[in-house]
mmCIF file of C-alpha atoms and ligand atoms in Angstrom:
data_model
loop_
_atom_site.group_PDB
_atom_site.id
_atom_site.type_symbol
_atom_site.label_atom_id
_atom_site.label_comp_id
_atom_site.label_asym_id
_atom_site.label_seq_id
_atom_site.Cartn_x
_atom_site.Cartn_y
_atom_site.Cartn_z
ATOM 1 C CA UNK A 1 -17.692 -7.035 -4.561
ATOM 2 C CA UNK A 2 -14.024 -6.442 -5.270
ATOM 3 C CA UNK A 3 -10.771 -6.961 -3.383
ATOM 4 C CA UNK A 4 -7.660 -4.794 -3.402
ATOM 5 C CA UNK A 5 -4.280 -4.877 -1.705
ATOM 6 C CA UNK A 6 -3.506 -2.005 0.626
ATOM 7 C CA UNK A 7 -0.158 -1.526 2.282
ATOM 8 C CA UNK A 8 0.657 0.987 5.005
ATOM 9 C CA UNK A 9 4.296 1.772 4.202
ATOM 10 C CA UNK A 10 7.090 2.017 6.837
ATOM 11 C CA UNK A 11 6.592 5.794 7.332
ATOM 12 C CA UNK A 12 2.897 5.286 8.161
ATOM 13 C CA UNK A 13 3.737 2.590 10.699
ATOM 14 C CA UNK A 14 6.733 4.497 12.148
ATOM 15 C CA UNK A 15 4.710 7.696 12.578
ATOM 16 C CA UNK A 16 1.858 5.913 14.367
ATOM 17 C CA UNK A 17 -0.828 6.290 11.703
ATOM 18 C CA UNK A 18 -2.012 2.681 11.350
ATOM 19 C CA UNK A 19 -5.231 3.261 13.304
ATOM 20 C CA UNK A 20 -6.181 6.511 11.575
ATOM 21 C CA UNK A 21 -5.596 5.024 8.134
ATOM 22 C CA UNK A 22 -7.601 1.884 8.838
ATOM 23 C CA UNK A 23 -10.426 4.033 10.266
ATOM 24 C CA UNK A 24 -10.655 5.833 6.917
ATOM 25 C CA UNK A 25 -11.031 2.550 5.048
ATOM 26 C CA UNK A 26 -13.730 1.338 7.427
ATOM 27 C CA UNK A 27 -15.634 4.649 7.330
ATOM 28 C CA UNK A 28 -15.623 4.434 3.528
ATOM 29 C CA UNK A 29 -17.266 1.005 3.725
ATOM 30 C CA UNK A 30 -14.200 -1.099 2.948
ATOM 31 C CA UNK A 31 -13.928 -4.288 4.979
ATOM 32 C CA UNK A 32 -10.612 -5.782 6.090
ATOM 33 C CA UNK A 33 -10.696 -9.341 4.771
ATOM 34 C CA UNK A 34 -7.075 -10.223 5.670
ATOM 35 C CA UNK A 35 -4.321 -8.311 7.475
ATOM 36 C CA UNK A 36 -0.680 -8.725 8.572
ATOM 37 C CA UNK A 37 2.156 -6.649 10.043
ATOM 38 C CA UNK A 38 5.380 -7.672 8.287
ATOM 39 C CA UNK A 39 8.959 -6.478 7.842
ATOM 40 C CA UNK A 40 9.819 -7.216 4.200
ATOM 41 C CA UNK A 41 13.358 -8.177 3.269
ATOM 42 C CA UNK A 42 15.058 -6.248 0.458
ATOM 43 C CA UNK A 43 14.524 -9.249 -1.788
ATOM 44 C CA UNK A 44 10.783 -9.389 -1.016
ATOM 45 C CA UNK A 45 10.390 -5.619 -1.492
ATOM 46 C CA UNK A 46 12.242 -5.892 -4.814
ATOM 47 C CA UNK A 47 9.898 -8.628 -5.949
ATOM 48 C CA UNK A 48 6.778 -6.720 -4.892
ATOM 49 C CA UNK A 49 7.865 -3.673 -6.922
ATOM 50 C CA UNK A 50 9.438 -5.672 -9.784
ATOM 51 C CA UNK A 51 7.261 -3.817 -12.296
ATOM 52 C CA UNK A 52 9.308 -0.678 -11.508
ATOM 53 C CA UNK A 53 12.723 -2.386 -11.750
ATOM 54 C CA UNK A 54 13.829 -0.274 -14.735
ATOM 55 C CA UNK A 55 12.814 3.036 -13.129
ATOM 56 C CA UNK A 56 15.482 5.340 -11.656
ATOM 57 C CA UNK A 57 13.800 5.368 -8.240
ATOM 58 C CA UNK A 58 13.593 1.540 -7.929
ATOM 59 C CA UNK A 59 16.516 1.034 -5.521
ATOM 60 C CA UNK A 60 15.375 3.886 -3.246
ATOM 61 C CA UNK A 61 11.870 2.433 -3.259
ATOM 62 C CA UNK A 62 13.113 -1.063 -2.338
ATOM 63 C CA UNK A 63 15.369 0.334 0.430
ATOM 64 C CA UNK A 64 12.507 2.359 1.861
ATOM 65 C CA UNK A 65 9.862 -0.381 1.747
ATOM 66 C CA UNK A 66 12.233 -2.768 3.528
ATOM 67 C CA UNK A 67 13.316 -0.150 6.111
ATOM 68 C CA UNK A 68 10.696 -1.136 8.711
ATOM 69 C CA UNK A 69 7.436 -3.010 9.181
ATOM 70 C CA UNK A 70 4.488 -2.483 6.858
ATOM 71 C CA UNK A 71 0.836 -3.431 7.272
ATOM 72 C CA UNK A 72 -0.562 -5.474 4.402
ATOM 73 C CA UNK A 73 -4.331 -5.691 4.057
ATOM 74 C CA UNK A 74 -6.798 -7.116 1.619
ATOM 75 C CA UNK A 75 -9.686 -4.651 1.488
ATOM 76 C CA UNK A 76 -13.071 -5.785 0.260
ATOM 77 C CA UNK A 77 -16.075 -3.842 -0.974
ATOM 78 C CA UNK A 78 -17.879 -2.386 -3.927
ATOM 79 C CA UNK A 79 -15.346 -0.741 -6.263
ATOM 80 C CA UNK A 80 -12.656 -1.388 -3.631
ATOM 81 C CA UNK A 81 -9.756 -0.664 -6.017
ATOM 82 C CA UNK A 82 -10.991 2.777 -7.108
ATOM 83 C CA UNK A 83 -12.316 3.643 -3.640
ATOM 84 C CA UNK A 84 -8.960 2.871 -2.035
ATOM 85 C CA UNK A 85 -7.076 4.902 -4.689
ATOM 86 C CA UNK A 86 -9.426 7.823 -4.025
ATOM 87 C CA UNK A 87 -8.835 7.651 -0.263
ATOM 88 C CA UNK A 88 -5.040 7.460 -0.852
ATOM 89 C CA UNK A 89 -4.740 10.528 -3.106
ATOM 90 C CA UNK A 90 -2.130 11.244 -5.788
ATOM 91 C CA UNK A 91 1.259 9.467 -5.750
ATOM 92 C CA UNK A 92 2.996 12.767 -5.046
ATOM 93 C CA UNK A 93 1.547 14.110 -1.769
ATOM 94 C CA UNK A 94 2.193 17.668 -2.997
ATOM 95 C CA UNK A 95 -0.461 16.981 -5.649
ATOM 96 C CA UNK A 96 -2.842 14.983 -3.429
ATOM 97 C CA UNK A 97 -6.363 16.329 -2.837
ATOM 98 C CA UNK A 98 -7.450 17.699 0.532
ATOM 99 C CA UNK A 99 -8.630 15.041 2.956
ATOM 100 C CA UNK A 100 -6.704 12.183 1.329
ATOM 101 C CA UNK A 101 -4.317 9.936 3.267
ATOM 102 C CA UNK A 102 -1.259 11.115 1.347
ATOM 103 C CA UNK A 103 -2.203 14.793 1.728
ATOM 104 C CA UNK A 104 -2.643 14.376 5.484
ATOM 105 C CA UNK A 105 0.198 11.982 6.361
ATOM 106 C CA UNK A 106 2.798 11.691 3.576
ATOM 107 C CA UNK A 107 6.049 13.628 3.483
ATOM 108 C CA UNK A 108 7.241 13.075 -0.087
ATOM 109 C CA UNK A 109 6.791 10.963 -3.219
ATOM 110 C CA UNK A 110 9.372 8.508 -1.820
ATOM 111 C CA UNK A 111 7.672 8.218 1.565
ATOM 112 C CA UNK A 112 4.031 8.401 0.593
ATOM 113 C CA UNK A 113 2.502 6.316 3.416
ATOM 114 C CA UNK A 114 0.270 3.922 1.475
ATOM 115 C CA UNK A 115 0.198 1.616 -1.510
ATOM 116 C CA UNK A 116 -2.943 0.460 -3.284
ATOM 117 C CA UNK A 117 -3.459 -1.854 -6.249
ATOM 118 C CA UNK A 118 -4.317 -0.014 -9.455
ATOM 119 C CA UNK A 119 -6.323 -2.640 -11.392
ATOM 120 C CA UNK A 120 -8.109 -5.983 -11.019
ATOM 121 C CA UNK A 121 -5.150 -8.003 -12.320
ATOM 122 C CA UNK A 122 -2.562 -6.273 -10.112
ATOM 123 C CA UNK A 123 -4.876 -6.567 -7.094
ATOM 124 C CA UNK A 124 -5.005 -10.331 -7.606
ATOM 125 C CA UNK A 125 -1.214 -10.638 -7.946
ATOM 126 C CA UNK A 126 -0.491 -8.317 -5.008
ATOM 127 C CA UNK A 127 -3.008 -10.002 -2.693
ATOM 128 C CA UNK A 128 -1.471 -13.392 -3.428
ATOM 129 C CA UNK A 129 1.993 -11.931 -2.694
ATOM 130 C CA UNK A 130 0.914 -11.574 0.956
ATOM 131 C CA UNK A 131 -2.059 -13.869 1.511
ATOM 132 C CA UNK A 132 -3.377 -17.336 0.777
ATOM 133 C CA UNK A 133 -7.001 -18.502 1.022
ATOM 134 C CA UNK A 134 -6.627 -19.541 4.660
ATOM 135 C CA UNK A 135 -5.687 -15.963 5.673
ATOM 136 C CA UNK A 136 -9.146 -14.721 4.731
ATOM 137 C CA UNK A 137 -11.790 -14.582 7.422
HETATM 138 P P1 GDP B 1 1.235 4.475 -6.723
HETATM 139 O O1 GDP B 1 0.426 3.404 -7.386
HETATM 140 O O2 GDP B 1 0.475 5.768 -6.538
HETATM 141 O O3 GDP B 1 1.902 4.027 -5.448
HETATM 142 O O4 GDP B 1 2.410 4.842 -7.751
HETATM 143 P P2 GDP B 1 3.316 3.935 -8.702
HETATM 144 O O5 GDP B 1 2.822 2.523 -8.744
HETATM 145 O O6 GDP B 1 3.444 4.660 -9.990
HETATM 146 O O7 GDP B 1 4.744 3.963 -8.008
HETATM 147 C C1 GDP B 1 5.055 3.135 -6.912
HETATM 148 C C2 GDP B 1 5.781 3.948 -5.878
HETATM 149 O O8 GDP B 1 7.037 4.349 -6.411
HETATM 150 C C3 GDP B 1 5.076 5.253 -5.487
HETATM 151 O O9 GDP B 1 4.136 5.099 -4.478
HETATM 152 C C4 GDP B 1 6.244 6.123 -5.050
HETATM 153 O O10 GDP B 1 6.595 5.860 -3.695
HETATM 154 C C5 GDP B 1 7.374 5.649 -5.945
HETATM 155 N N1 GDP B 1 7.494 6.560 -7.103
HETATM 156 C C6 GDP B 1 6.691 6.620 -8.197
HETATM 157 N N2 GDP B 1 7.093 7.578 -9.063
HETATM 158 C C7 GDP B 1 8.194 8.141 -8.504
HETATM 159 C C8 GDP B 1 9.092 9.164 -8.917
HETATM 160 O O11 GDP B 1 8.953 9.769 -9.978
HETATM 161 N N3 GDP B 1 10.127 9.452 -8.057
HETATM 162 C C9 GDP B 1 10.288 8.785 -6.875
HETATM 163 N N4 GDP B 1 11.315 9.122 -6.098
HETATM 164 N N5 GDP B 1 9.477 7.819 -6.459
HETATM 165 C C10 GDP B 1 8.438 7.484 -7.242
#
């Protein structure tokens, strides 16, 4: 069993895709272990994406992530990290495989609908950014 942090970004929420995205996780056997709708401040978004702070797209990313509510979820299941990344598709939706969330819902690399942890260590850090033990059911 593994846990990963999934976030439905502001475009996914704004465009009404929360239900469809969650349905894909559930159909793939991933369980929602914790979940919250939240509007991140610029400061919080900056902290979440701190690892990218030297990248040229950092400010745009922070502005976008704090532009409206997101849905944060801890997903649980066998190989949850890799499974979630597979369901999401490539970072750039133009390169995402058919049937992936980003291929079906994302507009651009800036507004690419979902975030998912990329490794065990980042999953742990990202889950604790949003959730504490008492948030898990
Ligand atoms: P992810 O794990 O697939 O979300 O990709 P990364 O962790 O590498 O990047 C985080 C987020 O930054 C991505 O989801 C994109 O929204 C954004 N991003 C990454 N690379 C680029 C880029 O080259 N240009 C722009 N504009 N945004 C990017």
